[in-house]
mmCIF file of C-alpha atoms in Angstrom:
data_model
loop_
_atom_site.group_PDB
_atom_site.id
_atom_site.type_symbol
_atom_site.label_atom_id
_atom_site.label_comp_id
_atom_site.label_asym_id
_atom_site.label_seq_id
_atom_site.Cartn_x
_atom_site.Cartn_y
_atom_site.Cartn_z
ATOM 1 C CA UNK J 1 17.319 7.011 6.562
ATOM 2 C CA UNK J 2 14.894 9.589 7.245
ATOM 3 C CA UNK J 3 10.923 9.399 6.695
ATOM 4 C CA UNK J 4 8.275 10.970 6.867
ATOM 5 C CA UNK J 5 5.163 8.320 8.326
ATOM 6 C CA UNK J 6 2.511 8.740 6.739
ATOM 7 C CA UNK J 7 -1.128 6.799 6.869
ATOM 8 C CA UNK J 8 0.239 4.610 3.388
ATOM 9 C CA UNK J 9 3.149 4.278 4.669
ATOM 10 C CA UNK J 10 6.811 5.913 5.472
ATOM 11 C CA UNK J 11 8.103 8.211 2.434
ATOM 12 C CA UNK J 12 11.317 10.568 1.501
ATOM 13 C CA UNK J 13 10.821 13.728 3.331
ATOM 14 C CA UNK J 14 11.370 15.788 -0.169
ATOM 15 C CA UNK J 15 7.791 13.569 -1.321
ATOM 16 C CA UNK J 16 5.862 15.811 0.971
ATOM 17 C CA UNK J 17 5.347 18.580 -1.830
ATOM 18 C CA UNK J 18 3.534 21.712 0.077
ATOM 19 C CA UNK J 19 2.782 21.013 3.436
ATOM 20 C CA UNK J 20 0.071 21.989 5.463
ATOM 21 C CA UNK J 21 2.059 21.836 8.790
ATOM 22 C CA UNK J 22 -1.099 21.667 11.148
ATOM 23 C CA UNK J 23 -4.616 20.703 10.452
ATOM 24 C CA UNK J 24 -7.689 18.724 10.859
ATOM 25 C CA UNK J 25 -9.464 16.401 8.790
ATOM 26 C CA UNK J 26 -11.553 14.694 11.890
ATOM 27 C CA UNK J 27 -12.002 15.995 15.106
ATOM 28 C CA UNK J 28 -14.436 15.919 17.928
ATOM 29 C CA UNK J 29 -14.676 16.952 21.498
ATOM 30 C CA UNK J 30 -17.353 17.819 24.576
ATOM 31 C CA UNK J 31 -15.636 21.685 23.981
ATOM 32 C CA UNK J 32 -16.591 21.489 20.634
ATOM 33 C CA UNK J 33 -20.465 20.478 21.066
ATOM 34 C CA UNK J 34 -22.407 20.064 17.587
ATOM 35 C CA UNK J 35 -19.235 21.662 15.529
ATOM 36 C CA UNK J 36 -17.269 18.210 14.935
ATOM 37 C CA UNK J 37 -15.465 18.011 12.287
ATOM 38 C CA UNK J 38 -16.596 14.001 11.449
ATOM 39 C CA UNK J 39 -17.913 14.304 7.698
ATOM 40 C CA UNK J 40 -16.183 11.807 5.237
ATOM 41 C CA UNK J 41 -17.105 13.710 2.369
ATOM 42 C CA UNK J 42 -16.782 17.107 3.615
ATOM 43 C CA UNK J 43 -12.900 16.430 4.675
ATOM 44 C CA UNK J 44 -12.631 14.426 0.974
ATOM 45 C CA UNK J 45 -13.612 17.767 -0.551
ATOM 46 C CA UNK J 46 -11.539 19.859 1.236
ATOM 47 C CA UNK J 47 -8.351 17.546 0.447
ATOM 48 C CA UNK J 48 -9.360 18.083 -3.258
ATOM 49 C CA UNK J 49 -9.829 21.710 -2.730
ATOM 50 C CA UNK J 50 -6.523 21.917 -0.918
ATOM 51 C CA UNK J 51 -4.824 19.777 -3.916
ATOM 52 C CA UNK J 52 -6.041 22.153 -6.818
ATOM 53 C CA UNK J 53 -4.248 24.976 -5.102
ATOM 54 C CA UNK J 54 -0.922 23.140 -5.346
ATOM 55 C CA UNK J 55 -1.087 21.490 -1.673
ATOM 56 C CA UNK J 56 0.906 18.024 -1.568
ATOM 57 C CA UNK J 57 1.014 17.253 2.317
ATOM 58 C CA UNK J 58 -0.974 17.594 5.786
ATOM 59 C CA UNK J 59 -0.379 16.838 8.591
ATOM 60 C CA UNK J 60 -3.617 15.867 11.314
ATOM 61 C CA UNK J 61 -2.832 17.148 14.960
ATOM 62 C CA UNK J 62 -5.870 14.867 16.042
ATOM 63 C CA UNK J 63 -4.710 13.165 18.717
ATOM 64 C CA UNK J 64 -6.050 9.785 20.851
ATOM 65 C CA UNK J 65 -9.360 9.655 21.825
ATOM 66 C CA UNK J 66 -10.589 12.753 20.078
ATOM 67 C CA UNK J 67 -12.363 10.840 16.746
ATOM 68 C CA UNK J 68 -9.351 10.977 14.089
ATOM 69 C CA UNK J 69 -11.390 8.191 11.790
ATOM 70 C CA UNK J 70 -7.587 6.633 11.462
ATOM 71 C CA UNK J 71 -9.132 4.039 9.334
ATOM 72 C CA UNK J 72 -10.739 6.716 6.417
ATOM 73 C CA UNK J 73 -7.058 8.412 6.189
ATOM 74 C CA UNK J 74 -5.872 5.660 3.793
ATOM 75 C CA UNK J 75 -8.853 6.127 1.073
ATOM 76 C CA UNK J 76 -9.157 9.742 1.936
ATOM 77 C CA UNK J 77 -5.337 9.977 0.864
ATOM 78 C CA UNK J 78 -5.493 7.855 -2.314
ATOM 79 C CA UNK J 79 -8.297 9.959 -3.890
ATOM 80 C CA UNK J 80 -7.173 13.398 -3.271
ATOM 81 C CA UNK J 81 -3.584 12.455 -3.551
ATOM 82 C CA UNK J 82 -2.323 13.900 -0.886
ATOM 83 C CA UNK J 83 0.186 12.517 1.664
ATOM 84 C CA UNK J 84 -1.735 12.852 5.528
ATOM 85 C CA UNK J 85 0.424 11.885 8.378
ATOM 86 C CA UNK J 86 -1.942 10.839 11.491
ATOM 87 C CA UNK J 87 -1.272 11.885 15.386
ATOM 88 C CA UNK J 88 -0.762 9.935 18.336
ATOM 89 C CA UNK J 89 -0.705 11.692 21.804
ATOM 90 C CA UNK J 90 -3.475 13.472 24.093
ATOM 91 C CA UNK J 91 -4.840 16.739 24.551
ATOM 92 C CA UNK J 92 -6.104 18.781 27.342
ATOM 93 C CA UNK J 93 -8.475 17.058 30.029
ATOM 94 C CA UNK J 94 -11.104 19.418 29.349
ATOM 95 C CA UNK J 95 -10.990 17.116 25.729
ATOM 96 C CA UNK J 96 -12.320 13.776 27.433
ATOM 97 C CA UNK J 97 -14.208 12.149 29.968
ATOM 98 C CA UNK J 98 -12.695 11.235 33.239
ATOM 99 C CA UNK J 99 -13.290 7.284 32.062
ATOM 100 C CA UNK J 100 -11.370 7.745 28.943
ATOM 101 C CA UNK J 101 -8.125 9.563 30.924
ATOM 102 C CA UNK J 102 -8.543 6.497 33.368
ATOM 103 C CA UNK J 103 -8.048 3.983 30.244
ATOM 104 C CA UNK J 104 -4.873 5.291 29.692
ATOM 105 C CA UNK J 105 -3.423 5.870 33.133
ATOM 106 C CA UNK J 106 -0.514 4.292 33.624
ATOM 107 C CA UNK J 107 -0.014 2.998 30.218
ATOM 108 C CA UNK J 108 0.100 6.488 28.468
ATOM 109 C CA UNK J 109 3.484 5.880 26.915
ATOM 110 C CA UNK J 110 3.057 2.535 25.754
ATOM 111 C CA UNK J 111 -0.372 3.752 23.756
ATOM 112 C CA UNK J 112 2.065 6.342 22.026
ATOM 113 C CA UNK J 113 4.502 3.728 21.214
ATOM 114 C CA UNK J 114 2.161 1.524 20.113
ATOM 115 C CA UNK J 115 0.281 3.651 17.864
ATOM 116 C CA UNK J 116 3.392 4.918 15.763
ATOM 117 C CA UNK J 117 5.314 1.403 15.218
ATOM 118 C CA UNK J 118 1.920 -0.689 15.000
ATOM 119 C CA UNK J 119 -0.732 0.724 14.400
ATOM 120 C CA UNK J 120 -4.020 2.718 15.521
ATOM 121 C CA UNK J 121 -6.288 0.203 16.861
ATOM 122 C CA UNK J 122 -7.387 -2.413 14.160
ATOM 123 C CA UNK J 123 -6.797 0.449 11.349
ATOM 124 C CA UNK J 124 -3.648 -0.909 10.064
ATOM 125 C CA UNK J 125 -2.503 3.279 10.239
ATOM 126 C CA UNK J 126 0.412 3.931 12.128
ATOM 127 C CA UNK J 127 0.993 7.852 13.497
ATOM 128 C CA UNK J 128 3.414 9.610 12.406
ATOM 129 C CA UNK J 129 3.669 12.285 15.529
ATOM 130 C CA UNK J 130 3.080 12.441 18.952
ATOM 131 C CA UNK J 131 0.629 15.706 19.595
ATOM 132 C CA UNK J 132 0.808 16.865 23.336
ATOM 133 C CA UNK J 133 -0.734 20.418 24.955
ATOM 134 C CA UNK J 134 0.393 22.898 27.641
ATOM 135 C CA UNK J 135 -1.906 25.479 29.439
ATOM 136 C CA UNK J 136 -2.173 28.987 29.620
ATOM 137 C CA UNK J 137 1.161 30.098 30.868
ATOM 138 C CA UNK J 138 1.591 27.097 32.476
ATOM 139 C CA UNK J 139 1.502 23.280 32.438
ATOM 140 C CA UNK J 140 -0.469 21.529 35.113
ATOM 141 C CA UNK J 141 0.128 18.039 35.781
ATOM 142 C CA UNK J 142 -2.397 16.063 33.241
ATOM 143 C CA UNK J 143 0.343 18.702 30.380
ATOM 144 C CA UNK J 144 3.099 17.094 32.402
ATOM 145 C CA UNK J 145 1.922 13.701 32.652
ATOM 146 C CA UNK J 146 1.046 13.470 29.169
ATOM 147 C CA UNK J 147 4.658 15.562 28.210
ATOM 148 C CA UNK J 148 6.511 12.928 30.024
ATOM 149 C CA UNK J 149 5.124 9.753 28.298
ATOM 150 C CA UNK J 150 5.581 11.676 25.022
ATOM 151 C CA UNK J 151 9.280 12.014 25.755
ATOM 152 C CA UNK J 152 9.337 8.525 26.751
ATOM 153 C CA UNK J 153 7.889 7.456 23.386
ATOM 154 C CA UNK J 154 10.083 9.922 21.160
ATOM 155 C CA UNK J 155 12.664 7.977 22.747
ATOM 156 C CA UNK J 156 11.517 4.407 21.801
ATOM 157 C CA UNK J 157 10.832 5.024 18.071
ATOM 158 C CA UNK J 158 12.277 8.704 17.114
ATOM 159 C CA UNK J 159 8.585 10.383 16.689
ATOM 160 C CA UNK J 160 8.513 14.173 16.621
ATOM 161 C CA UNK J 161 6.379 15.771 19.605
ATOM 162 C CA UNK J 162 4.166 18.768 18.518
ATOM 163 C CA UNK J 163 2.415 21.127 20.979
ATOM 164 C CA UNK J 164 -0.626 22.687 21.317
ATOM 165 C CA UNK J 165 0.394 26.209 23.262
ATOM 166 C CA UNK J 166 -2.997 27.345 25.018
ATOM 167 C CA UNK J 167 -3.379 31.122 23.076
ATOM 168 C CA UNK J 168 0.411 30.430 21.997
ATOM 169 C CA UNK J 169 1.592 30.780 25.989
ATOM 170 C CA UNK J 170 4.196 28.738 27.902
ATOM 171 C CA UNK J 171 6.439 28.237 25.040
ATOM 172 C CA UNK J 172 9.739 27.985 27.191
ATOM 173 C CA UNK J 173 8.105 26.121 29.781
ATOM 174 C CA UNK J 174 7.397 22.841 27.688
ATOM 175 C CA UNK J 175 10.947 23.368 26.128
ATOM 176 C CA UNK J 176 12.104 23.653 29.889
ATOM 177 C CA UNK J 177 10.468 20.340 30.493
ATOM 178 C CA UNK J 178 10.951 18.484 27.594
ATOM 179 C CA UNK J 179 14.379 19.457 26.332
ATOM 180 C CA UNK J 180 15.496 20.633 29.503
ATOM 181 C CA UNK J 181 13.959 17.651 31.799
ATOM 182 C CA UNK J 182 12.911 14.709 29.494
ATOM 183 C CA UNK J 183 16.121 14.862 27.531
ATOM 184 C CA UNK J 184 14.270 15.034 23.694
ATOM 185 C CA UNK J 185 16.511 17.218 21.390
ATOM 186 C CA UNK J 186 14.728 20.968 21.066
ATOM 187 C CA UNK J 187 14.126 20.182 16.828
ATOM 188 C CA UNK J 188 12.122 17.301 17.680
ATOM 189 C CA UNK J 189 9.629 19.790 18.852
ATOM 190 C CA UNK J 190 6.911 21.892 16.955
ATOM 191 C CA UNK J 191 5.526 24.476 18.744
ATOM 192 C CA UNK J 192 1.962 25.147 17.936
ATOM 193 C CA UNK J 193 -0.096 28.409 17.798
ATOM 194 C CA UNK J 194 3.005 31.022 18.329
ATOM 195 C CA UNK J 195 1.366 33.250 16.199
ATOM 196 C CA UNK J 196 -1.427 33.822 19.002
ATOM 197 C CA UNK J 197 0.726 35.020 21.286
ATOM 198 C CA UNK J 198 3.013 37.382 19.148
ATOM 199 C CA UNK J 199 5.713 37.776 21.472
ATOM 200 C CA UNK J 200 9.098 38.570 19.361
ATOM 201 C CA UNK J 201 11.152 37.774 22.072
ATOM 202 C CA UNK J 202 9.661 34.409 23.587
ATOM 203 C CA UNK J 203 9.454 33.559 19.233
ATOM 204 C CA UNK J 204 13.260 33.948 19.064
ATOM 205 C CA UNK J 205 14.414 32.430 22.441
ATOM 206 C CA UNK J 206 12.113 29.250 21.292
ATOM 207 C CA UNK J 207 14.176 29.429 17.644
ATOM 208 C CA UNK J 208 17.476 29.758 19.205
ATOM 209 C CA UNK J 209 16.557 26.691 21.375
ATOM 210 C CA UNK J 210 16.143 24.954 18.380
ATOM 211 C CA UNK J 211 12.207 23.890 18.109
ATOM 212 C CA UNK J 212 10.558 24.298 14.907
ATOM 213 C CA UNK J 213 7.388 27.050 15.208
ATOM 214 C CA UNK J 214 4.152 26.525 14.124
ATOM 215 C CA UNK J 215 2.519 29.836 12.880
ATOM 216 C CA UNK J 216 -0.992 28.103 12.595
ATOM 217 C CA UNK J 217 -4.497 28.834 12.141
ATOM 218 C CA UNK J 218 -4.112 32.756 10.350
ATOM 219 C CA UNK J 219 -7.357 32.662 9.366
ATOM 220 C CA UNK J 220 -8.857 32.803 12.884
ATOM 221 C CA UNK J 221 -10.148 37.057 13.076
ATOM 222 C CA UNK J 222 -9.978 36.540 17.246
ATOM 223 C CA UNK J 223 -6.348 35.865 16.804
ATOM 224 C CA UNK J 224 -3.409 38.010 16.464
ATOM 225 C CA UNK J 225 -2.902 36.483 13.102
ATOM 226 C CA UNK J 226 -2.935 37.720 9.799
ATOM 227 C CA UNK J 227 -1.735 41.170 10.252
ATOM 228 C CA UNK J 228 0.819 40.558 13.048
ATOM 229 C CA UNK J 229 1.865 36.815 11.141
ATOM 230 C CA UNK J 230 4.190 38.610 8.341
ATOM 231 C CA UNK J 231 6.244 40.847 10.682
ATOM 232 C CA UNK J 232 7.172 38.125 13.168
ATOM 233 C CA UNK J 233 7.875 35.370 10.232
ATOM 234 C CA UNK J 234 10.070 37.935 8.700
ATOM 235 C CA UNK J 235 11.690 38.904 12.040
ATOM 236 C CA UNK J 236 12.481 35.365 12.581
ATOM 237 C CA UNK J 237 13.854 34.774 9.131
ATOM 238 C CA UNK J 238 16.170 37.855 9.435
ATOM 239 C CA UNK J 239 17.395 36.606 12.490
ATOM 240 C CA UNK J 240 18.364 33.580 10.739
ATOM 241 C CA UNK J 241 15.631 30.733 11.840
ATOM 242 C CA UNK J 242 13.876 30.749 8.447
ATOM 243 C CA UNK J 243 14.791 26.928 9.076
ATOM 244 C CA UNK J 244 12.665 27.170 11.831
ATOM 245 C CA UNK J 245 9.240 27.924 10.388
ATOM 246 C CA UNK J 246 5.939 26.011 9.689
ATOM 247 C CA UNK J 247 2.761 27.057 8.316
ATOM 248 C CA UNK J 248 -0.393 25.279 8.485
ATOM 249 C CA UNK J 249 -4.478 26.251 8.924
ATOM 250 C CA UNK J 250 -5.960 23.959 12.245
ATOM 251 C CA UNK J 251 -9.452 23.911 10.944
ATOM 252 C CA UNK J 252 -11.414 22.439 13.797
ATOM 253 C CA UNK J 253 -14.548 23.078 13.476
ATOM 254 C CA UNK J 254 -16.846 21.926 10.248
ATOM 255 C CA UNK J 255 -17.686 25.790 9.675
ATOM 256 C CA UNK J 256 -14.644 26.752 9.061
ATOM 257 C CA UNK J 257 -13.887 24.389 6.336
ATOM 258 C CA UNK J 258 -13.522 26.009 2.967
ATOM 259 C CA UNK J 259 -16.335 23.364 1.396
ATOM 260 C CA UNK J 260 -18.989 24.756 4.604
ATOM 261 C CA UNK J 261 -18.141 28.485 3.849
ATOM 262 C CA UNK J 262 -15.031 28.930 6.125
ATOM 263 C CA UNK J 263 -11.473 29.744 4.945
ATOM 264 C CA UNK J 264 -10.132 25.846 5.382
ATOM 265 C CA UNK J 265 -7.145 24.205 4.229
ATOM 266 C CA UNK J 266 -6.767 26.439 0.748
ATOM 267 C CA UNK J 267 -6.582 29.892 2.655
ATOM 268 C CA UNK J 268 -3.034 28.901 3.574
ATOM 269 C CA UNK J 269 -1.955 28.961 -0.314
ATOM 270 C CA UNK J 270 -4.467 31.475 -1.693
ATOM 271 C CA UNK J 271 -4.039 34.408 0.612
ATOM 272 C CA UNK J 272 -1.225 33.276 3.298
ATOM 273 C CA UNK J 273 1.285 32.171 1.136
ATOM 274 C CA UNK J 274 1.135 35.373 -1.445
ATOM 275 C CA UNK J 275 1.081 37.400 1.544
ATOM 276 C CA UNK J 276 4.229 36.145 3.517
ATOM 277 C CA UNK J 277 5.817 36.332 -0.011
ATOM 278 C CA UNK J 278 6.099 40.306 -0.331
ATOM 279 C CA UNK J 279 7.528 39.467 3.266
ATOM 280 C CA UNK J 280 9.846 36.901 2.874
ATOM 281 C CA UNK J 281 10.726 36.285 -1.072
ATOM 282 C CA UNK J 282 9.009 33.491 -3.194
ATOM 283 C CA UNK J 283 11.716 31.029 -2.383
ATOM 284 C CA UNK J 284 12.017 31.460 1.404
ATOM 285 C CA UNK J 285 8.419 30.838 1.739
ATOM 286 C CA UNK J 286 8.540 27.762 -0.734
ATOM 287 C CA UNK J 287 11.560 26.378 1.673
ATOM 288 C CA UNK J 288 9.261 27.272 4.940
ATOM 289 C CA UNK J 289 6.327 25.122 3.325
ATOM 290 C CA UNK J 290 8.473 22.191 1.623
ATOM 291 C CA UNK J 291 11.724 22.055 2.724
ATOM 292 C CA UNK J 292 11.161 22.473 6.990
ATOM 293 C CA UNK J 293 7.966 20.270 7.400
ATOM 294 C CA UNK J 294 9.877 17.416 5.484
ATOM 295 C CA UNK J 295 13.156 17.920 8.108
ATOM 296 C CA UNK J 296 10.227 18.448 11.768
ATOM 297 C CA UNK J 297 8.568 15.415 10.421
ATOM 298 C CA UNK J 298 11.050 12.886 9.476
ATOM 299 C CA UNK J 299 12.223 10.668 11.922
ATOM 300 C CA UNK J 300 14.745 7.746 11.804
ATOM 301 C CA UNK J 301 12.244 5.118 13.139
ATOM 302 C CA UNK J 302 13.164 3.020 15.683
#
């Protein structure tokens, strides 16, 4: 059957509650200097936050190499009482050093594989996702590299691949390449940060290809977000991909974490979710944050 992996293990997909589709507990890179997000306490207090506005769920995009704390998830989970489900996968180059990117060459696959049927390093956690990234309007060939031993471990074990889309560009592309090339089926993918690029056409060409879309981060005032967001959800949903849809807040940085002053994890059920509601209806936008992250999620594990 089914399940969602999560950092205590593999549940139903229905057990997810409300999901935050897309976020960060842990986080660190060079492009991020001084703004990591690598506070025990802080990300405890923000799952607590997040859990006395109803959320159940989230799901950490942190991929390999980029400080997810893998081994905190567990205790971090237990106390709020919330369900996390951990990434495996790599980011950008611009993300690590040129030693860590040689660690991995030639064995990128096999450190995806490894991570979501064994475990991350000596944590005992196994990912539940493979998290991958494009460029803008393009992929160059660290995105293709790192696409192609995603696809090869989605194939071994059944893992959903989720991608970061630089300013929400080259949506078709990594279909193109991983549907298209690599052979994974089009609602194994989540496509990240759509809502950046608010294109209605490329939105509904990458929902009638089948991929799930990410309309993440609508907090973010430099984004097209929150007052493009409701439009282009309810386009979507009137076009019939309301089966399509994910919502979640990527806080990356520690400012921007609703315990430091920043919107964080709640924003997505105190102001997003009432807002998409005049949109969409109560119960669409219930199904968008229960119902679709439990079906992008699950997997049947191999």
């Amino acid at each position: 059957m089914s399940a969602v992996r999560t950092v205590l293990g593999d549940v139903r997909p229905e057990q997810l509650g409300v999901c935050d589709a897309h976020d960060h507990l842990f986080l660190r890179s060079p492009q991020l200097p001084g703004q990591e997000l690598n506070d025990a306490s802080a990300a405890r207090a923000e799952l607590a936050a997040f859990r006395a506005v109803g959320g159940g769920s989230v799901v950490q995009w942190t991929p390999y190499g980029m400080g997810r704390r893998a081994a905190d998830l567990p205790a971090l989970s237990r106390t709020a009482g919330v369900h996390l489900v951990c990434a495996t996968g790599l980011h950008q180059a611009a993300h690590y050093t040129p030693e860590l990117l040689e660690e991995v060459r030639g064995r990128l696959a096999e450190v995806f594989v490894s991570e979501l049927t064994e475990g991350i390093g000596t944590s005992g956690v196994r990912a539940g996702l493979i998290k991958v990234a494009g460029g803008f309007h393009a992929l160059d060939e660290h995105a293709r590299w790192t696409m192609r031993a995603a696809a090869e471990a989605h194939h071994a074990t059944g893992a959903t691949i989720a991608v970061h889309l630089e300013h929400g560009t080259g949506a078709l592309d990594v279909l193109d390449l991983l549907c298209g090339r690599l052979g994974v089926e089009p609602g194994r993918v989540v496509l990240g940060h759509l809502n950046r690029s608010p294109d209605p056409v490329i939105q509904r060409q990458a929902a009638e290809a089948g991929a799930y879309l990410a309309f993440d981060g609508p907090s973010r005032a430099h984004h097209a977000t929150d007052w493009r967001m409701p439009d282009a959800v309810r386009a979507l949903a009137d076009a019939g991909h309301g089966d399509r849809l994910l919502l979640g807040g990527d806080t990356v940085v520690a400012g921007a974490r609703s315990v430091d002053g920043g919107p964080g994890m709640p924003y997505l059920l105190r102001r997003v979710r009432p807002r998409l509601a005049l949109e969409l209806g109560e119960e669409l936008v219930d199904r968008v944050l229960t119902e679709n992250p439990g079906r992008a999620f699950a997997a049947d594990w191999r």
